[in-house]
Coordinates of C-alpha atoms in Angstrom, one line a residue:
Chain W
M1 CA 0.0 -0.1 0.0
R2 CA 1.2 3.7 -0.9
N3 CA 1.2 6.3 1.9
N4 CA -0.1 9.2 0.9
D5 CA 1.2 11.8 3.1
V6 CA -0.6 15.0 1.5
I7 CA -1.7 16.4 5.0
L8 CA 1.7 16.0 6.3
Q9 CA 3.5 17.4 3.7
T10 CA 1.4 20.5 3.1
V11 CA 1.7 21.4 6.8
T12 CA 5.5 20.9 6.6
R13 CA 5.6 23.1 4.0
V14 CA 4.0 26.1 6.0
M15 CA 5.5 25.0 9.5
T16 CA 9.1 24.9 8.2
F17 CA 9.2 28.4 7.3
I18 CA 7.9 29.8 11.0
I19 CA 10.3 27.4 12.6
L20 CA 13.2 28.2 10.5
T21 CA 11.9 32.0 11.4
F22 CA 11.5 31.5 14.9
A23 CA 15.4 29.8 15.0
V24 CA 17.0 32.9 13.3
F25 CA 14.6 35.1 15.6
L26 CA 16.1 33.0 18.8
F27 CA 19.6 33.4 17.5
M28 CA 19.3 37.1 17.1
A29 CA 17.6 37.2 20.5
G30 CA 20.6 35.8 22.3
H31 CA 22.1 38.9 23.5
H32 CA 19.5 40.5 25.4
N33 CA 17.0 37.8 26.0
P34 CA 16.8 34.3 26.2
G35 CA 18.2 32.4 22.9
G36 CA 21.5 32.3 21.3
G37 CA 23.9 30.4 19.1
F38 CA 22.9 26.9 20.4
I39 CA 19.3 26.9 20.9
G40 CA 19.0 28.9 17.5
G41 CA 21.1 26.1 15.9
L42 CA 19.0 23.1 17.2
V43 CA 15.4 24.8 16.3
F44 CA 17.1 25.4 12.9
A45 CA 18.0 21.7 12.3
A46 CA 14.5 20.6 14.2
G47 CA 13.2 22.4 11.3
I48 CA 15.3 20.4 9.0
S49 CA 14.5 17.6 10.4
L50 CA 10.7 17.8 9.7
L51 CA 11.5 18.2 6.0
F52 CA 13.4 15.0 6.5
I53 CA 10.4 13.2 8.0
A54 CA 7.6 14.3 5.6
F55 CA 9.9 14.4 2.5
D56 CA 12.4 11.7 1.5
L57 CA 16.2 12.2 2.0
K58 CA 17.2 13.0 -1.5
T59 CA 14.4 15.6 -2.0
V60 CA 15.7 17.4 1.1
R61 CA 19.2 17.2 0.1
A62 CA 18.5 18.5 -3.2
G63 CA 16.8 21.7 -1.8
F64 CA 19.5 22.2 0.7
P65 CA 22.6 21.3 -0.8
L66 CA 25.1 21.9 2.1
D67 CA 27.6 19.3 3.2
F68 CA 26.5 19.3 6.9
Q69 CA 30.1 18.1 8.0
M70 CA 31.5 21.2 6.3
L71 CA 29.0 23.4 7.9
A72 CA 30.0 22.1 11.4
F73 CA 33.9 22.7 10.6
S74 CA 33.4 26.1 9.2
G75 CA 30.9 27.2 12.4
V76 CA 34.1 26.2 14.6
L77 CA 36.6 27.9 12.4
I78 CA 35.0 30.9 12.4
A79 CA 34.3 30.6 16.1
L80 CA 37.9 30.4 16.3
L81 CA 38.7 33.0 14.0
T82 CA 36.8 35.4 15.8
A83 CA 38.6 34.6 19.2
M84 CA 41.9 34.9 17.2
G85 CA 40.8 38.2 16.0
S86 CA 42.0 39.8 19.2
F87 CA 45.5 39.0 18.6
L88 CA 45.4 41.6 15.4
F89 CA 44.6 44.3 18.2
D90 CA 47.1 43.0 21.1
Q91 CA 44.3 42.1 23.2
P92 CA 44.1 39.0 25.5
F93 CA 42.7 36.1 23.6
L94 CA 38.7 36.0 22.8
S95 CA 38.6 39.6 23.7
H96 CA 35.2 41.2 22.3
T97 CA 33.9 44.5 21.3
F98 CA 31.1 46.2 20.4
G99 CA 29.7 49.6 18.8
Y100 CA 26.5 51.6 17.9
F101 CA 26.2 51.9 13.9
V102 CA 23.3 53.8 12.2
L103 CA 22.3 51.0 9.8
P104 CA 19.8 52.4 6.7
I105 CA 16.7 50.5 7.9
F106 CA 17.2 49.5 11.2
G107 CA 18.4 52.9 12.6
K108 CA 20.8 53.2 15.7
T109 CA 21.8 49.4 15.9
E110 CA 24.3 47.7 18.1
L111 CA 26.7 45.5 16.5
A112 CA 29.2 42.9 18.4
T113 CA 31.8 40.8 17.6
A114 CA 30.0 38.2 19.9
V115 CA 27.3 37.7 17.4
L116 CA 30.1 36.5 15.0
F117 CA 31.2 33.9 17.5
D118 CA 27.8 33.0 18.0
V119 CA 27.4 32.7 14.2
G120 CA 30.0 29.6 14.5
V121 CA 28.4 28.2 17.6
G122 CA 24.9 28.1 15.4
M123 CA 26.7 26.9 12.6
A124 CA 28.6 24.1 14.3
V125 CA 25.3 22.9 16.2
L126 CA 23.3 22.9 13.3
G127 CA 25.8 21.1 11.1
T128 CA 26.5 18.3 13.9
A129 CA 22.7 17.9 14.7
L130 CA 22.1 17.6 10.7
T131 CA 25.1 15.0 10.5
I132 CA 24.1 12.7 13.0
I133 CA 20.6 12.5 11.8
Y134 CA 21.5 12.3 8.3
D135 CA 24.1 9.2 8.8
I136 CA 21.6 7.5 10.8
R137 CA 18.9 7.6 8.3
E138 CA 21.2 6.7 5.6
D139 CA 22.4 4.2 7.2
I140 CA 19.2 2.7 7.7
S141 CA 18.3 3.0 4.1
I142 CA 21.9 1.0 3.6
W143 CA 20.5 -2.0 5.6
K144 CA 17.1 -2.1 4.0
H145 CA 18.6 -2.5 0.9
Chain A
M1 CA 48.6 39.4 29.7
N2 CA 50.5 37.1 27.5
N3 CA 48.8 35.5 24.4
V4 CA 51.3 32.9 24.1
V5 CA 49.9 30.8 26.5
V6 CA 47.1 30.1 24.3
L7 CA 49.0 29.0 21.4
P8 CA 49.4 25.5 22.3
L9 CA 45.4 25.0 22.1
V10 CA 44.9 27.4 19.3
I11 CA 47.7 25.7 16.9
P12 CA 46.5 22.3 16.9
M13 CA 43.0 23.5 16.9
L14 CA 43.3 25.6 13.8
A15 CA 45.1 22.8 12.2
G16 CA 42.8 20.0 13.3
L17 CA 39.9 22.1 11.9
L18 CA 41.9 22.5 8.1
M19 CA 42.5 19.1 8.3
A20 CA 38.9 18.0 8.8
M21 CA 37.9 20.3 6.0
M22 CA 40.1 18.4 3.3
R23 CA 39.9 14.8 4.3
R24 CA 40.9 13.3 1.3
N25 CA 43.6 15.4 0.9
I26 CA 46.3 13.2 3.0
G27 CA 49.3 14.9 1.8
V28 CA 48.4 18.2 3.3
Q29 CA 47.5 16.7 6.3
R30 CA 50.4 14.9 6.9
V31 CA 52.6 18.3 6.5
L32 CA 50.2 20.3 8.7
S33 CA 50.6 17.8 11.5
V34 CA 53.9 18.2 11.6
I35 CA 54.2 21.9 11.1
S36 CA 51.4 22.2 14.0
I37 CA 53.5 19.9 16.4
A38 CA 56.5 21.7 15.6
L39 CA 54.9 25.0 16.1
V40 CA 53.3 24.0 19.7
F41 CA 57.0 22.6 20.6
G42 CA 58.3 25.8 19.6
V43 CA 56.2 27.8 21.7
A44 CA 56.4 25.5 24.5
L45 CA 60.2 26.2 24.4
K46 CA 59.5 29.8 24.3
L47 CA 57.0 29.6 27.3
V48 CA 59.8 27.7 29.5
Q49 CA 62.5 30.3 29.0
Q50 CA 59.5 33.0 29.7
V51 CA 58.5 31.2 33.0
R52 CA 62.2 30.8 33.7
Y53 CA 63.0 34.1 33.8
E54 CA 59.9 36.5 34.1
G55 CA 57.9 34.1 36.7
I56 CA 54.6 32.2 35.9
Q57 CA 52.8 33.7 32.7
T58 CA 49.1 34.2 32.8
L59 CA 46.4 34.9 30.3
A60 CA 43.0 36.2 31.3
V61 CA 40.8 35.2 28.5
G62 CA 38.8 38.0 27.0
G63 CA 40.6 40.7 29.3
W64 CA 38.0 39.5 32.4
Q65 CA 40.6 39.6 35.3
A66 CA 41.3 36.3 37.5
P67 CA 38.5 35.3 39.7
Y68 CA 35.7 36.3 37.4
G69 CA 36.7 35.2 33.7
I70 CA 38.8 32.2 32.7
V71 CA 42.6 32.2 33.1
L72 CA 45.3 30.0 31.5
V73 CA 48.2 29.7 33.5
A74 CA 51.7 28.5 32.6
D75 CA 53.8 27.9 35.3
M76 CA 57.0 25.7 35.0
F77 CA 55.1 22.3 35.9
S78 CA 52.5 22.7 33.2
V79 CA 54.7 24.1 30.6
L80 CA 57.4 21.5 30.9
L81 CA 54.6 18.9 30.2
V82 CA 53.4 20.8 27.4
L83 CA 56.9 20.4 25.9
T84 CA 57.4 16.9 26.5
A85 CA 53.9 16.1 25.0
S86 CA 54.6 18.0 21.9
L87 CA 58.1 15.8 21.9
V88 CA 55.6 12.5 22.2
A89 CA 53.3 13.7 19.7
M90 CA 55.7 14.3 16.8
A91 CA 57.3 10.8 17.8
C92 CA 53.9 9.1 17.3
I93 CA 52.6 11.1 14.1
L94 CA 55.4 10.2 12.2
F95 CA 55.0 6.6 13.2
A96 CA 51.4 6.9 12.3
F97 CA 52.6 8.2 8.7
Q98 CA 53.8 4.6 8.1
S99 CA 51.5 2.7 10.2
I100 CA 47.8 3.7 10.5
G101 CA 46.6 3.3 6.8
K102 CA 44.7 4.9 4.3
E103 CA 41.6 4.1 5.8
R104 CA 42.0 5.9 9.0
E105 CA 43.7 8.7 7.5
Q106 CA 40.7 9.7 5.4
Y107 CA 38.5 9.3 8.3
Y108 CA 39.6 12.4 10.6
F109 CA 42.8 10.4 12.3
Y110 CA 45.1 13.4 12.1
S111 CA 41.9 15.7 13.0
L112 CA 41.6 14.0 16.0
F113 CA 44.9 13.3 17.0
Q114 CA 45.1 17.5 16.7
F115 CA 42.0 17.6 19.0
L116 CA 43.6 15.1 21.6
L117 CA 46.6 17.9 21.5
V118 CA 44.3 20.6 22.2
G119 CA 42.4 18.6 25.1
V120 CA 45.9 17.7 26.7
N121 CA 47.4 21.0 26.4
G122 CA 44.5 22.7 27.5
S123 CA 44.1 20.4 30.7
F124 CA 47.9 21.3 31.3
L125 CA 47.5 25.3 31.1
T126 CA 44.2 25.9 32.5
G127 CA 43.6 27.8 35.8
D128 CA 39.8 27.1 36.3
L129 CA 38.4 23.8 37.4
F130 CA 35.5 23.9 35.3
N131 CA 37.7 24.3 32.0
L132 CA 39.7 21.9 33.4
F133 CA 36.6 19.4 33.0
V134 CA 35.8 20.7 29.7
F135 CA 39.5 20.1 28.5
F136 CA 39.1 16.8 29.8
E137 CA 36.1 16.2 27.8
V138 CA 37.7 17.4 24.8
M139 CA 40.8 15.0 25.4
L140 CA 38.0 12.2 26.1
F141 CA 35.7 12.5 22.9
S142 CA 38.9 12.6 20.9
S143 CA 40.1 9.5 22.4
Y144 CA 36.9 7.5 22.1
V145 CA 36.6 8.1 18.3
L146 CA 40.6 7.3 18.0
L147 CA 40.0 4.1 20.1
S148 CA 36.8 2.9 18.0
L149 CA 38.4 4.3 14.7
G150 CA 38.6 1.3 12.5
G151 CA 35.6 -0.6 13.8
T152 CA 37.0 -3.9 14.6
K153 CA 35.7 -5.9 17.1
R154 CA 38.3 -5.9 19.7
Q155 CA 38.2 -2.0 19.4
L156 CA 34.3 -1.8 19.7
K157 CA 34.5 -3.8 22.6
G158 CA 37.2 -2.1 24.5
T159 CA 35.5 1.5 23.7
I160 CA 32.1 0.5 25.1
K161 CA 33.9 -0.1 28.6
Y162 CA 36.0 2.9 28.5
V163 CA 33.6 5.3 27.2
V164 CA 31.2 3.8 30.0
I165 CA 33.8 4.1 32.8
N166 CA 34.9 7.6 31.5
S167 CA 31.5 9.0 31.6
L168 CA 31.0 7.8 35.0
S169 CA 34.0 9.7 36.1
S170 CA 32.8 12.9 34.5
T171 CA 29.5 12.7 36.1
I172 CA 31.5 12.3 39.5
F173 CA 34.0 15.3 38.3
L174 CA 31.0 17.3 37.7
L175 CA 29.3 16.6 41.1
G176 CA 32.8 17.1 43.1
I177 CA 32.8 21.0 40.9
A178 CA 28.9 21.5 42.3
Y179 CA 30.0 20.4 45.8
L180 CA 33.0 22.3 45.9
Y181 CA 31.0 25.5 44.2
A182 CA 28.5 25.5 47.0
V183 CA 31.0 25.9 49.5
V184 CA 33.7 28.3 47.9
G185 CA 31.4 29.8 45.4
T186 CA 34.5 30.0 42.8
L187 CA 35.7 27.5 40.4
N188 CA 39.3 29.8 39.9
M189 CA 41.6 27.4 41.2
A190 CA 44.0 30.2 42.7
H191 CA 41.1 31.9 44.3
L192 CA 39.9 28.4 45.5
S193 CA 42.9 27.9 47.4
V194 CA 42.8 31.4 49.0
R195 CA 39.0 30.5 50.2
I196 CA 40.0 27.1 51.2
A197 CA 43.1 28.4 53.2
E198 CA 40.7 31.3 54.7
I199 CA 38.0 29.0 55.9
G200 CA 39.6 26.0 56.7
Q201 CA 39.6 22.7 55.1
G202 CA 37.2 21.1 57.3
G203 CA 35.3 17.5 57.1
Y204 CA 33.2 18.7 54.3
L205 CA 35.8 19.7 52.1
T206 CA 38.0 17.1 52.8
A207 CA 35.1 14.7 51.7
V208 CA 34.8 16.9 48.6
A209 CA 39.0 16.4 48.1
L210 CA 38.2 12.8 48.2
V211 CA 35.4 12.9 45.5
F212 CA 38.2 14.5 43.2
M213 CA 40.8 11.9 44.4
V214 CA 38.2 9.2 43.1
V215 CA 37.7 10.9 39.8
F216 CA 41.1 11.6 39.0
S217 CA 42.4 8.4 40.1
L218 CA 40.1 6.8 37.4
K219 CA 41.1 9.0 34.8
A220 CA 45.1 8.4 36.0
A221 CA 44.5 4.8 36.7
L222 CA 45.8 5.1 40.1
F223 CA 44.3 1.6 41.9
L224 CA 41.3 2.4 40.1
F225 CA 42.7 1.0 37.0
F226 CA 40.6 -2.3 35.9
W227 CA 39.7 -0.6 32.5
L228 CA 43.3 0.1 31.4
P229 CA 44.7 -3.0 30.0
E230 CA 42.0 -3.8 27.5
A231 CA 41.2 -0.2 26.4
Y232 CA 45.0 0.5 25.5
S233 CA 45.6 -2.7 24.0
A234 CA 42.6 -2.5 21.5
P235 CA 43.5 0.3 19.2
P236 CA 46.3 0.5 16.6
T237 CA 49.6 0.8 18.3
V238 CA 50.3 4.3 17.6
V239 CA 47.1 5.4 19.4
G240 CA 47.8 3.2 22.1
A241 CA 51.2 4.7 22.5
V242 CA 49.5 8.2 22.4
F243 CA 47.1 6.8 25.2
A244 CA 49.8 5.4 27.3
A245 CA 52.1 8.4 27.0
L246 CA 49.3 11.5 27.5
L247 CA 45.7 10.3 29.0
T248 CA 46.6 9.1 32.1
K249 CA 49.5 11.6 32.6
V250 CA 46.7 14.3 32.3
G251 CA 45.1 12.5 35.4
I252 CA 48.1 12.6 37.5
Y253 CA 48.6 16.5 36.5
A254 CA 45.4 17.1 38.0
L255 CA 45.8 15.1 41.0
F256 CA 49.3 16.9 41.4
R257 CA 47.5 20.5 41.0
M258 CA 44.4 19.7 43.1
F259 CA 46.5 18.4 46.4
T260 CA 49.2 20.8 46.0
L261 CA 47.4 24.1 44.9
V262 CA 44.0 23.3 46.9
F263 CA 43.5 20.6 49.0
Y264 CA 46.9 20.8 50.8
H265 CA 45.6 21.5 54.2
Q266 CA 45.0 17.9 55.3
P267 CA 47.7 16.1 54.1
E268 CA 47.1 13.2 56.9
V269 CA 43.9 12.4 55.6
T270 CA 44.5 13.1 51.8
H271 CA 47.9 12.3 51.4
T272 CA 48.0 9.2 53.4
L273 CA 45.2 7.9 51.0
L274 CA 47.1 8.8 48.1
A275 CA 50.0 7.1 49.7
I276 CA 48.0 3.9 50.1
M277 CA 46.4 3.9 46.6
A278 CA 49.8 4.5 45.2
G279 CA 51.2 1.4 47.0
L280 CA 48.3 -0.7 46.1
T281 CA 48.9 0.4 42.4
L282 CA 52.5 -0.7 42.6
L283 CA 51.9 -3.9 44.4
L284 CA 49.0 -4.8 41.6
G285 CA 50.5 -3.2 38.9
S286 CA 53.4 -5.2 39.4
L287 CA 51.6 -8.5 39.7
G288 CA 50.0 -8.2 36.6
A289 CA 52.8 -7.4 34.8
V290 CA 54.5 -10.5 36.0
A291 CA 51.4 -12.6 35.8
Y292 CA 50.7 -12.4 31.9
R293 CA 52.4 -13.6 29.0
D294 CA 51.0 -11.6 26.3
I295 CA 52.7 -8.2 25.1
H296 CA 49.8 -6.0 25.4
R297 CA 49.0 -6.7 28.8
I298 CA 52.3 -6.4 30.2
L299 CA 52.8 -3.1 28.5
G300 CA 49.3 -2.1 30.3
Y301 CA 50.2 -3.1 33.6
N302 CA 53.7 -1.2 33.0
V303 CA 51.6 2.1 32.5
I304 CA 49.8 1.4 35.8
I305 CA 53.2 1.2 38.0
G306 CA 54.4 4.2 36.2
V307 CA 51.3 6.2 37.6
G308 CA 52.1 4.4 41.2
F309 CA 55.4 5.7 41.4
I310 CA 54.6 9.3 40.4
V311 CA 51.8 9.5 42.6
A312 CA 53.8 8.1 45.4
G313 CA 56.2 10.8 44.9
L314 CA 53.1 13.2 45.5
A315 CA 52.1 11.0 48.4
I316 CA 55.5 11.7 50.2
F317 CA 55.1 15.3 49.6
T318 CA 58.1 17.2 50.2
Q319 CA 59.9 19.4 47.5
E320 CA 62.7 16.5 46.7
A321 CA 59.8 13.8 46.2
L322 CA 57.9 16.3 44.0
M323 CA 60.8 16.9 41.6
G324 CA 61.5 13.3 41.8
A325 CA 57.9 12.6 40.5
L326 CA 58.3 15.4 37.9
Y327 CA 61.4 14.0 36.7
Y328 CA 59.7 10.5 36.6
L329 CA 56.6 12.0 35.0
L330 CA 58.7 13.5 32.4
H331 CA 60.6 10.3 31.4
D332 CA 57.4 8.4 32.0
I333 CA 55.4 10.3 28.9
V334 CA 58.7 9.6 26.8
T335 CA 59.4 6.0 27.4
K336 CA 55.8 4.5 27.9
A337 CA 55.2 6.0 24.1
L338 CA 58.9 4.4 23.0
L339 CA 57.6 1.4 24.9
F340 CA 54.2 1.0 23.4
L341 CA 55.7 1.7 19.9
L342 CA 58.3 -0.9 20.3
G343 CA 55.8 -3.5 21.6
G344 CA 53.6 -2.6 18.6
I345 CA 56.7 -3.2 16.0
I346 CA 57.3 -6.4 17.7
I347 CA 53.6 -7.6 17.3
L348 CA 53.7 -6.9 13.9
V349 CA 56.7 -8.7 13.2
A350 CA 55.6 -11.6 15.1
G351 CA 52.0 -11.7 13.8
S352 CA 51.1 -12.4 17.6
D353 CA 51.1 -10.6 20.8
Q354 CA 51.9 -14.2 22.9
L355 CA 55.1 -14.6 24.0
K356 CA 55.0 -18.5 23.4
K357 CA 54.9 -17.9 19.7
M358 CA 58.2 -15.8 19.5
G359 CA 61.7 -16.3 19.6
G360 CA 65.1 -15.7 17.7
M361 CA 64.2 -12.0 16.4
I362 CA 67.5 -10.6 17.1
R363 CA 69.1 -12.3 13.9
G364 CA 66.6 -10.4 11.8
Y365 CA 65.9 -7.5 13.3
P366 CA 69.1 -6.6 15.6
F367 CA 68.5 -2.9 16.0
L368 CA 64.8 -3.4 17.0
G369 CA 66.2 -5.4 20.1
W370 CA 68.8 -3.1 21.2
L371 CA 66.5 -0.3 21.2
F372 CA 63.9 -2.5 23.2
L373 CA 67.0 -3.1 25.9
L374 CA 67.8 0.2 26.0
T375 CA 64.1 1.4 26.8
T376 CA 64.0 -1.7 29.3
L377 CA 66.8 -0.4 31.1
A378 CA 65.5 3.0 31.1
L379 CA 62.3 2.2 32.7
G380 CA 63.8 -0.3 35.2
G381 CA 65.8 3.0 36.2
I382 CA 69.6 2.1 35.3
P383 CA 71.9 5.1 36.1
P384 CA 72.7 6.8 33.0
L385 CA 69.1 6.4 31.2
S386 CA 66.7 8.8 32.2
G387 CA 64.7 6.8 35.0
F388 CA 67.2 6.9 37.4
L389 CA 67.1 10.3 38.7
G390 CA 62.9 10.5 39.6
K391 CA 63.6 7.0 41.2
V392 CA 66.5 8.2 43.7
L393 CA 64.6 11.4 44.5
I394 CA 61.6 9.6 45.3
V395 CA 63.3 6.7 47.3
Q396 CA 65.5 8.7 49.3
E397 CA 62.7 11.2 50.4
G398 CA 60.4 8.3 51.2
L399 CA 63.4 7.0 53.4
A400 CA 63.6 10.0 55.2
R401 CA 59.9 10.5 55.9
G402 CA 60.1 6.8 57.0
V403 CA 61.8 7.8 59.8
G404 CA 59.0 9.7 61.3
E405 CA 56.0 7.5 59.7
M406 CA 56.7 3.6 59.4
G407 CA 54.4 3.6 56.4
F408 CA 56.6 5.3 54.1
Y409 CA 59.0 2.8 54.4
G410 CA 56.7 0.4 53.1
L411 CA 55.9 2.8 50.1
T412 CA 59.7 3.1 49.6
A413 CA 60.0 -0.6 49.7
L414 CA 57.1 -1.6 47.0
A415 CA 58.7 1.3 45.0
L416 CA 61.7 -0.7 44.8
L417 CA 60.4 -3.9 44.4
S418 CA 58.2 -2.5 41.5
S419 CA 61.2 -1.3 39.5
L420 CA 62.7 -4.8 39.9
L421 CA 59.6 -6.4 38.6
V422 CA 59.4 -4.1 35.9
L423 CA 62.6 -4.6 34.8
F424 CA 61.6 -8.5 35.2
S425 CA 58.8 -8.4 32.9
L426 CA 60.2 -6.4 30.3
I427 CA 63.4 -8.7 30.0
K428 CA 60.8 -11.5 29.9
I429 CA 59.8 -10.1 26.7
F430 CA 63.3 -9.3 25.6
I431 CA 64.4 -12.6 26.3
L432 CA 61.3 -14.8 25.1
T433 CA 60.9 -12.5 21.5
F434 CA 64.6 -11.9 20.7
W435 CA 66.7 -14.9 22.2
G436 CA 66.7 -18.6 21.2
E437 CA 65.7 -20.2 18.1
A438 CA 63.6 -18.1 15.5
R439 CA 60.0 -19.0 15.7
V440 CA 58.5 -16.3 13.5
N441 CA 58.7 -16.2 9.7
R442 CA 60.6 -19.0 9.6
G443 CA 61.7 -19.2 5.8
G444 CA 59.3 -15.9 5.3
E445 CA 60.5 -12.7 4.2
K446 CA 61.8 -10.1 6.4
K447 CA 59.2 -7.0 7.0
E448 CA 60.4 -3.5 6.3
I449 CA 60.4 -1.7 9.5
R450 CA 62.7 0.7 9.3
G451 CA 60.9 3.7 8.8
L452 CA 58.9 2.9 12.2
L453 CA 62.2 2.4 14.0
I454 CA 63.4 6.1 13.4
P455 CA 60.7 7.8 15.5
C456 CA 61.5 5.2 18.4
A457 CA 65.2 5.9 18.0
G458 CA 64.4 9.9 18.3
L459 CA 62.4 9.1 21.6
L460 CA 65.0 7.1 22.7
V461 CA 67.5 10.0 22.3
V462 CA 65.1 12.6 24.0
S463 CA 64.8 9.7 26.9
I464 CA 68.9 9.4 27.1
G465 CA 69.0 13.4 27.0
L466 CA 66.8 13.4 30.0
G467 CA 68.9 10.9 31.6
V468 CA 72.4 12.6 30.7
G469 CA 70.9 16.2 30.8
A470 CA 69.5 15.7 34.5
E471 CA 71.5 18.4 35.5
M472 CA 70.9 21.1 33.0
L473 CA 67.3 20.5 33.3
Y474 CA 67.5 20.7 37.0
P475 CA 67.0 24.3 37.8
Y476 CA 63.8 23.9 35.6
I477 CA 62.3 21.1 37.8
E478 CA 63.6 22.8 40.7
Q479 CA 61.7 25.9 40.1
A480 CA 58.3 23.6 39.2
G481 CA 58.9 22.0 42.3
Y482 CA 59.2 25.1 44.7
G483 CA 55.9 26.1 42.8
L484 CA 54.2 23.1 43.6
M485 CA 55.3 23.3 47.0
N486 CA 54.4 27.1 47.7
P487 CA 51.0 27.4 46.4
E488 CA 51.5 31.1 47.4
V489 CA 53.4 31.8 44.0
Y490 CA 50.7 30.3 42.0
I491 CA 48.1 32.5 43.7
K492 CA 50.1 35.6 43.6
A493 CA 50.6 35.3 39.9
V494 CA 47.3 34.6 39.1
L495 CA 45.4 37.1 41.5
S496 CA 48.1 39.8 41.4
E497 CA 46.1 42.3 39.5
V498 CA 43.1 41.7 42.2
I499 CA 44.2 41.5 45.6

């Protein structure tokens, strides 16, 4: 019997965008409110996992053509390089700085280098979570055939 | 502020990440590995000189001062360990080039090796208890993967036990940190030491100290060593060698740090217990080394004996004994790696780790035989070689303290007896493998092992250098011993900008 996943797939199409937006919101909230790179990355991974459940692996990979492992490595690399950036200014390792800038749409905005570090964390978490999920699923599909 | 302190972590971390990003390009990975370890060695040499002439180097990470932020502290003790660890890592990585095999190389072997070094160097250099936990985990996670990488049945069996026991001990470590934080409200080691000195190390804090003793004993294979022989014999030779040289030593380092810097107020409880555990470790390790007739197990139990010996130096707790323990620690890092590498080559040549299947290898492999003999003598503590001075200092101080407390005579006797049994167990390997009738590869072709022997010879040169150059090394060891016996030096260096 062929399964018909119309309802699941339709709901997923809508939900995924909400989840991914929420993930970005959580990520950006990290500096002043609960949230941050770790939880942002995990929620993002949850959104992608929902796609994995509703559609098959190949379709999702085609729409999201990133090497998950590379994503994790580059995340850690970004975090490390942000930390090492302080060497250039002869400051202690991991020193961070921030400043206020007037941007076109946002107006006066606080920009902090800690966000760059958080981008690294988020990417590392996302990459790791997706690698784990994808590799386990891939193993199962190999076993079946 | 001295950013050089963080380089022994950052360099291997960066190298490991770059290698992970190009896992198919083995050539580049090899070059990067060598460059990274050589750089760490250079940095460690520079740090040794800085600590020697300018005192303890600290780095308040992110510019947040000592008790509030994380501090990295390079005192002579930790810097010497970083230096020695990078020497051993270099020899092991050169050995790995020719022995580890293409499959493992493609699946992140070199990256994991670098991450292991991050964990080890981080544990040596951190000045914060929770950070120590994190670096322990960095080291352990790399070691889990290195242990299971390749996926043979034996490795999987060994890995499950190793992961379970280490997860358990890490949990106890966290509990200990929680107890300690509940009482003193700080996790910076120097600040911990100050506060414990203020409120006095009563019954509760001594109990917490015992929790830490259990944790680090599990990691260092001090008395709680039941997991070690199997875990260290399962992985490929070079991984076993790195584990034997570095992993237990990090546990020993943590024991030294905790019981000289933080919990030194009740030595009649903590250090007596350490002495008893060291004595039992020496005894049981020696029994194990003598009892078995396969190379893997004999080598595993030799690691355990080394741990017992070093901690005996800590338990005796005089400056000379700590210096002896440090000499022995440096020697043990080098020679245990050497011993495991040579043992691996012997097993490779013989195709088995059972002593009864070997014999007469001196004809085909004379260089290997003499290398093994010299290593054996170094481990036994024969004078011109590296194991001698540490043993002399520990035994001498043990006897001196035995005058007051008879128990230390027993510990010293066990230490001397264990040296004899180490020598016996390794000479047994030497005689049964290298002498007598050739039983391996009879008529078969000779295996090409010259490339594998070069890093071993390099390590032996280091070991001889440690023995012959002991006089040159003495001021450095003395500074480290003085720092360990006088925690206020460390505290002043870390908290000077606050107090």
